[in-house]
């Protein structure tokens, strides 16, 4: 009888341990850029990181937040990059997110994102919208110029099972943000979009 | 009195030499050897492994790849001594098997016991395989050349010595074994093996060591020695792991085959 009592906790522990192991691809792997070590190096492995200079501050992904989400509706797709803006000396930071809305692109599943492979999007284009949020409050943005480049989008299989789509590329723009001219430069992202961070509004 | 002193001095100087002359012979031995080497290494090519995973040689790590490189060998050697018995020159033929392993293990429940290997990348399709361990075994046939310098002169039951050696190895065979997380993926073992660099056809190493020989003079003897450092000079073509330096031990069993009086 005692052994039966032990079986359930043991099975529960094994199940939880196994679940945590399947999350390995969701973790962020920050490999510093050689020239700008505050930013992640550009990669195409689905390391779930992004970073850019926000004038002289740094907008970068963190371990605490899910760095990327894709929201698809019947009219547009939104790519959300969520992290923090901080000074180089790490003395202060604020939660910040960047949202790119692409009108007319409506993926129904994360595998459809490969259509963006090797695609450059002019952020000044009327079909594109950029939003900046700090502490979840939207800040008015007027894009002056810029681009979002999906250099490589891959469908990733692990042990022959389709797991996620990896979006890798660059972004940069100049804008009037909160009535101030701001340059976002050297932006790069390498994020995995799977069933847990792909949202479809049917 | 002066004559006596001269005689005594001559006696002291000559008698021991006469004694050693009577025992000095050019010794020759043949024997068998066996030993092991452990080599500090780093992973040659991380381009196909996902993540910024540092590797530790022969280490204990919860989040990193562990690499291990070691070798065993066995062979036959002959040895010829110089006339003053101080130096022994050895040469022979040696079979070696080098084992290189990289893997990831879970020492705590929250870690994974596998790493991701980039198996295929074509256009927009990319495939990873979960791998627990990669083992590469390479067999060599080689020629060892060694010089031993004996610190005390024979005859002694216990003779200490230091050694310098070199070995030239020719690769005979290389095999790679992959341990997958999912056993169903074993069908891709050959593909993974083909992706992994194979060692070069020839390798050359230098080493030094020290040890002692036990045995009655001109009778079968056993030598036990420690080798350090062991340095592979052709490490650029070393396969799965890039060896840095190493050390090990060697056992020799020798029998005298021929003795010539001076």
Coordinates of C-alpha atoms in Angstrom, one line a residue:
Chain A
X1 CA 0.0 0.0 0.0
X2 CA 2.9 2.3 0.9
X3 CA 4.5 1.7 -2.5
X4 CA 1.2 2.6 -4.2
X5 CA 1.2 5.9 -2.3
X6 CA 4.7 6.7 -3.6
X7 CA 3.9 5.9 -7.2
X8 CA 1.7 8.9 -7.9
X9 CA 4.2 11.5 -6.6
X10 CA 7.0 9.9 -8.5
X11 CA 5.0 9.8 -11.7
X12 CA 4.0 13.4 -11.2
X13 CA 7.6 14.4 -10.6
X14 CA 8.7 12.6 -13.7
X15 CA 5.9 14.2 -15.8
X16 CA 6.9 17.7 -14.6
X17 CA 10.6 17.1 -15.1
X18 CA 9.8 15.9 -18.7
X19 CA 7.7 19.0 -19.4
X20 CA 10.5 21.3 -18.3
X21 CA 12.9 19.5 -20.6
X22 CA 10.6 20.2 -23.6
X23 CA 10.8 23.9 -22.9
X24 CA 14.5 24.0 -23.8
X25 CA 13.9 25.7 -27.1
X26 CA 11.8 28.4 -25.4
X27 CA 14.7 29.6 -23.3
X28 CA 16.8 32.6 -24.4
X29 CA 20.4 32.1 -25.3
X30 CA 22.2 35.4 -25.3
X31 CA 25.4 35.4 -27.2
X32 CA 27.0 38.9 -27.1
X33 CA 27.8 40.7 -30.3
X34 CA 31.6 41.1 -30.7
X35 CA 31.4 44.8 -31.6
X36 CA 28.4 45.7 -29.4
X37 CA 28.4 43.2 -26.5
X38 CA 25.3 44.8 -25.0
X39 CA 23.3 43.4 -28.0
X40 CA 22.9 39.8 -28.9
X41 CA 24.9 38.7 -31.9
X42 CA 22.9 38.1 -35.1
X43 CA 22.0 34.4 -35.3
X44 CA 19.6 32.1 -37.0
X45 CA 19.2 29.4 -34.4
X46 CA 16.0 30.6 -32.7
X47 CA 17.8 31.9 -29.6
X48 CA 14.8 34.0 -28.6
X49 CA 16.7 37.2 -28.3
X50 CA 16.6 40.6 -29.9
X51 CA 18.3 43.9 -29.3
X52 CA 18.8 47.4 -30.7
X53 CA 20.2 50.7 -29.8
X54 CA 17.5 53.2 -28.9
X55 CA 19.5 56.3 -29.4
X56 CA 22.2 55.6 -26.8
X57 CA 20.0 53.4 -24.7
X58 CA 19.6 49.7 -25.3
X59 CA 16.4 47.9 -26.1
X60 CA 17.0 44.2 -25.5
X61 CA 15.1 41.0 -24.6
X62 CA 15.3 39.6 -21.1
X63 CA 14.9 36.2 -19.5
X64 CA 11.9 37.4 -17.5
X65 CA 9.6 38.1 -20.5
X66 CA 8.5 36.1 -23.5
X67 CA 10.6 38.0 -26.0
X68 CA 8.3 37.6 -29.0
X69 CA 4.7 37.0 -29.9
X70 CA 2.8 36.9 -33.1
X71 CA -0.8 37.8 -33.3
X72 CA -2.7 37.1 -36.5
X73 CA -6.2 38.3 -37.3
X74 CA -8.2 38.3 -40.5
X75 CA -6.7 41.6 -41.6
X76 CA -3.1 41.7 -40.3
X77 CA -0.3 40.2 -38.5
X78 CA 1.5 41.7 -35.5
X79 CA 5.0 40.9 -34.4
X80 CA 5.6 42.0 -30.8
X81 CA 9.1 42.2 -29.3
X82 CA 9.0 42.6 -25.6
X83 CA 11.9 43.4 -23.4
X84 CA 13.4 46.4 -21.6
X85 CA 15.1 49.6 -22.4
X86 CA 18.1 50.3 -20.3
X87 CA 21.2 52.4 -20.0
X88 CA 24.6 50.9 -20.7
X89 CA 25.6 50.9 -17.1
X90 CA 22.4 49.0 -16.1
X91 CA 21.6 51.7 -13.5
X92 CA 18.0 52.1 -14.7
X93 CA 15.6 50.3 -17.0
X94 CA 12.0 50.4 -18.1
X95 CA 9.8 47.7 -19.6
X96 CA 9.4 48.3 -23.3
X97 CA 7.8 46.6 -26.3
X98 CA 7.8 47.2 -30.0
X99 CA 4.9 46.1 -32.2
X100 CA 5.1 45.8 -36.0
X101 CA 1.8 45.5 -37.7
X102 CA 1.8 44.1 -41.3
X103 CA -1.5 44.7 -43.0
X104 CA -2.7 42.1 -45.4
X105 CA -0.5 39.3 -44.1
X106 CA -2.7 36.8 -42.3
X107 CA -0.9 33.5 -41.4
X108 CA -3.2 30.9 -40.0
X109 CA -0.5 28.9 -38.3
X110 CA 3.1 29.6 -37.3
X111 CA 4.3 27.5 -40.2
X112 CA 2.8 30.1 -42.6
X113 CA 5.4 32.6 -41.4
X114 CA 8.0 31.2 -43.8
X115 CA 6.3 33.3 -46.4
X116 CA 8.2 36.2 -44.9
X117 CA 11.6 34.6 -45.7
X118 CA 14.0 37.1 -47.2
X119 CA 11.4 40.0 -47.1
X120 CA 12.2 43.6 -46.5
X121 CA 9.4 45.8 -45.2
X122 CA 9.5 49.5 -45.6
X123 CA 8.3 50.8 -42.3
X124 CA 7.1 54.0 -44.0
X125 CA 4.7 51.9 -46.1
X126 CA 1.0 52.6 -45.3
X127 CA 0.5 48.9 -44.8
X128 CA 2.9 48.8 -42.0
X129 CA 2.5 50.3 -38.5
X130 CA 5.0 50.6 -35.7
X131 CA 4.0 51.1 -32.1
X132 CA 6.2 51.6 -29.0
X133 CA 5.0 50.8 -25.5
X134 CA 6.7 51.7 -22.2
X135 CA 5.3 50.2 -19.1
X136 CA 2.4 49.0 -21.3
X137 CA 1.5 52.6 -22.2
X138 CA 1.6 53.4 -25.9
X139 CA 3.8 56.2 -26.9
X140 CA 2.9 58.2 -30.1
X141 CA 5.2 57.2 -32.9
X142 CA 5.6 58.9 -36.3
X143 CA 8.0 56.9 -38.5
X144 CA 10.3 59.0 -40.6
X145 CA 12.1 56.1 -42.3
X146 CA 13.1 52.6 -41.6
X147 CA 12.9 48.9 -42.5
X148 CA 12.2 45.5 -41.1
X149 CA 14.1 42.7 -42.8
X150 CA 13.2 39.1 -42.3
X151 CA 16.5 37.8 -43.5
X152 CA 15.7 34.1 -42.8
X153 CA 12.5 32.4 -41.7
X154 CA 12.8 28.7 -41.1
X155 CA 10.4 25.9 -40.2
X156 CA 12.1 24.0 -37.5
X157 CA 11.7 20.3 -36.9
X158 CA 13.2 18.5 -33.9
X159 CA 13.4 14.8 -34.1
X160 CA 11.2 14.9 -37.2
X161 CA 8.4 16.9 -35.4
X162 CA 7.5 20.4 -36.5
X163 CA 8.1 22.6 -33.5
X164 CA 8.3 26.2 -34.4
X165 CA 9.2 28.8 -37.0
X166 CA 12.4 30.7 -36.5
X167 CA 12.3 34.4 -37.5
X168 CA 15.7 36.0 -37.9
X169 CA 16.5 39.5 -39.2
X170 CA 17.2 43.1 -38.7
X171 CA 15.3 46.3 -38.0
X172 CA 16.0 50.0 -37.8
X173 CA 14.1 53.2 -38.1
X174 CA 14.1 56.9 -37.4
X175 CA 10.9 58.3 -35.8
X176 CA 9.4 61.1 -33.8
X177 CA 8.6 59.3 -30.5
X178 CA 6.8 61.3 -27.8
X179 CA 7.6 64.5 -29.8
X180 CA 11.3 63.7 -29.9
X181 CA 13.4 62.5 -32.8
X182 CA 14.7 59.0 -32.0
X183 CA 16.9 56.6 -33.9
X184 CA 16.6 52.9 -33.4
X185 CA 19.6 51.3 -35.0
X186 CA 21.4 48.0 -35.3
X187 CA 18.3 46.1 -34.4
X188 CA 18.4 42.3 -34.8
X189 CA 16.1 39.5 -33.7
X190 CA 16.2 35.7 -33.7
X191 CA 13.0 34.4 -32.2
X192 CA 11.1 31.1 -32.3
X193 CA 7.4 31.3 -32.8
X194 CA 5.5 28.1 -31.9
X195 CA 2.1 27.1 -30.6
X196 CA 2.7 28.8 -27.3
X197 CA 3.4 32.3 -28.7
X198 CA 1.4 32.3 -31.9
X199 CA -2.1 33.7 -31.5
X200 CA -4.8 33.5 -34.0
X201 CA -8.0 35.6 -33.8
X202 CA -10.3 33.7 -36.1
Chain B
X1 CA 104.7 6.2 3.2
X2 CA 104.2 8.2 0.1
X3 CA 104.2 5.0 -1.9
X4 CA 101.6 3.5 0.3
X5 CA 99.3 6.6 -0.2
X6 CA 99.8 6.4 -3.9
X7 CA 98.9 2.8 -3.9
X8 CA 95.9 3.3 -1.7
X9 CA 94.7 6.1 -4.0
X10 CA 95.2 4.0 -7.1
X11 CA 93.3 1.1 -5.4
X12 CA 90.4 3.4 -4.6
X13 CA 90.2 4.7 -8.1
X14 CA 90.9 1.5 -10.0
X15 CA 89.1 -1.3 -8.1
X16 CA 85.6 0.1 -8.5
X17 CA 86.2 0.6 -12.2
X18 CA 87.4 -2.9 -12.5
X19 CA 84.3 -4.0 -10.8
X20 CA 82.1 -2.1 -13.1
X21 CA 84.0 -3.2 -16.1
X22 CA 83.3 -6.7 -15.2
X23 CA 79.6 -6.0 -15.1
X24 CA 79.3 -3.7 -18.1
X25 CA 77.6 -5.4 -20.9
X26 CA 75.6 -4.0 -23.8
X27 CA 72.1 -5.0 -22.8
X28 CA 69.3 -5.7 -25.2
X29 CA 65.7 -6.3 -24.3
X30 CA 62.4 -7.0 -26.0
X31 CA 59.1 -6.6 -24.3
X32 CA 55.5 -5.6 -24.4
X33 CA 54.0 -2.4 -23.3
X34 CA 50.6 -1.0 -22.5
X35 CA 49.3 2.2 -21.2
X36 CA 46.6 4.9 -21.1
X37 CA 46.5 8.6 -21.9
X38 CA 44.0 11.2 -20.8
X39 CA 44.0 14.3 -23.0
X40 CA 42.7 17.8 -22.2
X41 CA 40.6 18.7 -25.3
X42 CA 38.2 21.2 -26.7
X43 CA 35.4 20.6 -29.2
X44 CA 36.7 21.1 -32.7
X45 CA 33.6 22.4 -34.4
X46 CA 30.7 23.9 -32.5
X47 CA 29.0 25.1 -35.7
X48 CA 26.5 22.3 -35.7
X49 CA 25.6 22.5 -32.0
X50 CA 22.8 24.9 -30.8
X51 CA 23.4 27.2 -28.0
X52 CA 26.3 28.9 -26.3
X53 CA 27.3 25.8 -24.5
X54 CA 30.8 25.9 -23.1
X55 CA 32.6 22.5 -23.0
X56 CA 34.5 21.2 -20.1
X57 CA 37.1 18.5 -20.5
X58 CA 36.7 15.6 -18.1
X59 CA 34.5 17.9 -16.1
X60 CA 31.3 17.9 -14.1
X61 CA 28.8 20.4 -15.4
X62 CA 25.1 20.8 -15.3
X63 CA 24.6 23.1 -18.2
X64 CA 27.5 22.4 -20.5
X65 CA 28.8 19.9 -22.8
X66 CA 31.3 17.5 -21.3
X67 CA 34.1 16.3 -23.5
X68 CA 36.5 13.5 -22.8
X69 CA 39.4 12.3 -24.7
X70 CA 41.5 9.3 -23.7
X71 CA 43.5 6.5 -25.4
X72 CA 44.8 3.1 -24.6
X73 CA 47.6 1.4 -26.4
X74 CA 49.6 -1.8 -26.5
X75 CA 52.7 -2.8 -28.4
X76 CA 56.0 -4.5 -28.7
X77 CA 59.3 -2.7 -28.2
X78 CA 63.0 -3.6 -28.1
X79 CA 65.5 -1.6 -26.2
X80 CA 69.2 -1.4 -26.5
X81 CA 71.5 0.3 -23.9
X82 CA 74.6 2.3 -24.4
X83 CA 77.8 0.9 -23.2
X84 CA 77.7 3.0 -20.0
X85 CA 74.2 1.6 -19.2
X86 CA 72.8 5.1 -18.7
X87 CA 70.7 5.4 -21.8
X88 CA 68.2 2.9 -23.3
X89 CA 66.9 3.4 -26.8
X90 CA 63.5 1.9 -27.4
X91 CA 61.6 1.4 -30.6
X92 CA 58.8 -0.8 -31.8
X93 CA 55.3 -0.9 -33.0
X94 CA 52.2 0.3 -31.2
X95 CA 48.5 -0.1 -31.6
X96 CA 46.5 2.8 -30.1
X97 CA 42.8 3.5 -29.8
X98 CA 41.8 7.2 -29.2
X99 CA 38.4 7.7 -27.8
X100 CA 36.7 11.2 -28.0
X101 CA 33.4 11.8 -26.5
X102 CA 31.1 14.8 -26.2
X103 CA 27.9 14.7 -24.3
X104 CA 25.4 16.4 -22.0
X105 CA 24.2 14.8 -18.9
X106 CA 21.7 15.8 -16.3
X107 CA 23.1 16.0 -12.8
X108 CA 20.0 17.8 -11.5
X109 CA 16.4 17.3 -12.5
X110 CA 16.0 20.7 -14.1
X111 CA 18.6 20.2 -16.8
X112 CA 18.5 18.3 -20.0
X113 CA 20.6 15.4 -20.9
X114 CA 20.8 16.2 -24.6
X115 CA 21.9 18.9 -26.9
X116 CA 20.5 20.0 -30.3
X117 CA 22.5 19.1 -33.4
X118 CA 21.9 20.8 -36.7
X119 CA 21.1 17.9 -38.9
X120 CA 19.8 19.6 -42.0
X121 CA 19.2 23.1 -43.3
X122 CA 17.8 23.5 -46.7
X123 CA 16.0 26.7 -47.8
X124 CA 13.3 27.4 -45.2
X125 CA 13.4 23.9 -43.7
X126 CA 15.7 23.2 -40.7
X127 CA 16.0 20.0 -38.7
X128 CA 17.6 19.5 -35.3
X129 CA 18.2 16.1 -33.7
X130 CA 18.5 15.7 -29.9
X131 CA 21.7 13.9 -29.1
X132 CA 22.9 12.7 -25.8
X133 CA 26.4 11.6 -26.7
X134 CA 28.8 11.3 -29.6
X135 CA 31.6 8.9 -29.4
X136 CA 34.4 8.8 -31.9
X137 CA 36.9 5.9 -31.8
X138 CA 40.0 6.0 -34.0
X139 CA 42.6 3.2 -34.2
X140 CA 46.2 3.9 -35.1
X141 CA 49.2 1.8 -35.9
X142 CA 52.3 3.7 -34.8
X143 CA 56.0 3.7 -34.2
X144 CA 57.2 4.8 -30.8
X145 CA 60.7 6.0 -30.3
X146 CA 61.9 6.5 -26.7
X147 CA 65.1 7.3 -24.8
X148 CA 65.4 6.4 -21.2
X149 CA 68.0 7.8 -18.9
X150 CA 68.7 5.7 -15.8
X151 CA 69.6 7.8 -12.8
X152 CA 71.5 5.1 -10.9
X153 CA 73.8 2.7 -12.8
X154 CA 73.0 -0.9 -12.9
X155 CA 73.0 -3.4 -11.2
X156 CA 70.1 -2.4 -9.0
X157 CA 66.8 -4.1 -8.4
X158 CA 65.1 -0.8 -8.5
X159 CA 66.2 1.7 -11.2
X160 CA 64.7 5.1 -11.6
X161 CA 64.7 6.7 -15.0
X162 CA 63.4 9.7 -17.0
X163 CA 62.2 9.4 -20.5
X164 CA 61.7 11.3 -23.7
X165 CA 59.5 9.9 -26.4
X166 CA 57.9 10.5 -29.8
X167 CA 55.3 8.5 -31.7
X168 CA 54.3 8.6 -35.3
X169 CA 50.8 7.2 -35.8
X170 CA 49.0 6.2 -38.9
X171 CA 45.2 6.1 -38.8
X172 CA 43.8 2.7 -39.6
X173 CA 40.1 3.2 -38.8
X174 CA 37.6 5.7 -37.5
X175 CA 34.1 4.9 -36.2
X176 CA 31.5 7.2 -34.7
X177 CA 28.7 6.2 -32.5
X178 CA 25.8 8.6 -31.7
X179 CA 23.4 8.2 -28.8
X180 CA 20.1 9.9 -29.6
X181 CA 17.5 11.0 -27.1
X182 CA 14.9 9.3 -29.2
X183 CA 16.1 5.8 -30.2
X184 CA 14.0 6.0 -33.4
X185 CA 16.4 8.6 -34.7
X186 CA 19.2 6.0 -34.8
X187 CA 18.6 5.6 -38.5
X188 CA 20.4 9.0 -38.9
X189 CA 23.5 7.9 -37.2
X190 CA 25.5 7.5 -40.4
X191 CA 24.4 11.0 -41.6
X192 CA 25.6 12.5 -38.3
X193 CA 28.9 10.6 -38.5
X194 CA 29.5 12.0 -42.0
X195 CA 29.0 15.5 -40.7
X196 CA 31.7 15.1 -38.1
X197 CA 35.3 15.7 -39.0
X198 CA 37.5 12.6 -39.1
X199 CA 41.1 12.7 -37.7
X200 CA 43.9 13.1 -40.1
X201 CA 45.7 10.1 -41.6
X202 CA 48.9 10.8 -39.7
X203 CA 49.5 12.1 -36.2
X204 CA 52.7 12.9 -34.4
X205 CA 53.2 13.4 -30.6
X206 CA 56.0 14.1 -28.2
X207 CA 56.0 13.2 -24.6
X208 CA 58.2 12.8 -21.5
X209 CA 57.9 10.8 -18.4
X210 CA 59.5 9.2 -15.4
X211 CA 59.3 5.9 -13.7
X212 CA 61.2 3.0 -12.3
X213 CA 62.2 -0.5 -13.4
X214 CA 61.9 -3.4 -11.0
X215 CA 63.8 -6.6 -11.7
X216 CA 67.1 -8.4 -11.1
X217 CA 69.9 -7.4 -13.4
X218 CA 69.7 -9.1 -16.8
X219 CA 66.5 -10.9 -15.9
X220 CA 62.9 -10.1 -16.9
X221 CA 61.8 -6.8 -15.5
X222 CA 58.8 -4.6 -15.2
X223 CA 58.7 -0.8 -15.7
X224 CA 56.1 1.5 -14.4
X225 CA 56.1 5.1 -15.5
X226 CA 54.0 8.3 -15.6
X227 CA 53.9 10.3 -18.8
X228 CA 53.5 14.0 -18.7
X229 CA 53.1 16.1 -20.8
X230 CA 51.8 14.3 -23.9
X231 CA 51.5 16.8 -26.7
X232 CA 50.0 16.0 -30.1
X233 CA 51.6 18.2 -32.6
X234 CA 49.1 17.4 -35.4
X235 CA 46.1 18.4 -33.4
X236 CA 44.6 20.5 -36.2
X237 CA 43.5 17.3 -37.8
X238 CA 42.2 15.6 -34.7
X239 CA 38.5 14.9 -35.4
X240 CA 35.7 15.4 -32.9
X241 CA 38.0 16.9 -30.3
X242 CA 40.9 19.2 -30.5
X243 CA 43.6 17.9 -28.1
X244 CA 45.6 20.3 -26.1
X245 CA 47.8 18.3 -23.8
X246 CA 47.6 15.2 -21.7
X247 CA 49.3 12.6 -19.5
X248 CA 49.1 9.0 -18.6
X249 CA 50.9 6.0 -17.5
X250 CA 52.7 3.1 -19.2
X251 CA 53.6 -0.5 -18.1
X252 CA 56.4 -2.4 -19.7
X253 CA 57.5 -6.0 -19.4
X254 CA 60.9 -6.8 -20.8
X255 CA 63.1 -9.8 -21.1
X256 CA 66.8 -9.7 -22.0
X257 CA 67.6 -11.2 -25.4
X258 CA 71.3 -10.8 -25.9
X259 CA 74.3 -9.7 -23.9
X260 CA 77.6 -8.8 -25.3
X261 CA 80.7 -8.3 -23.2
X262 CA 82.6 -5.3 -24.1

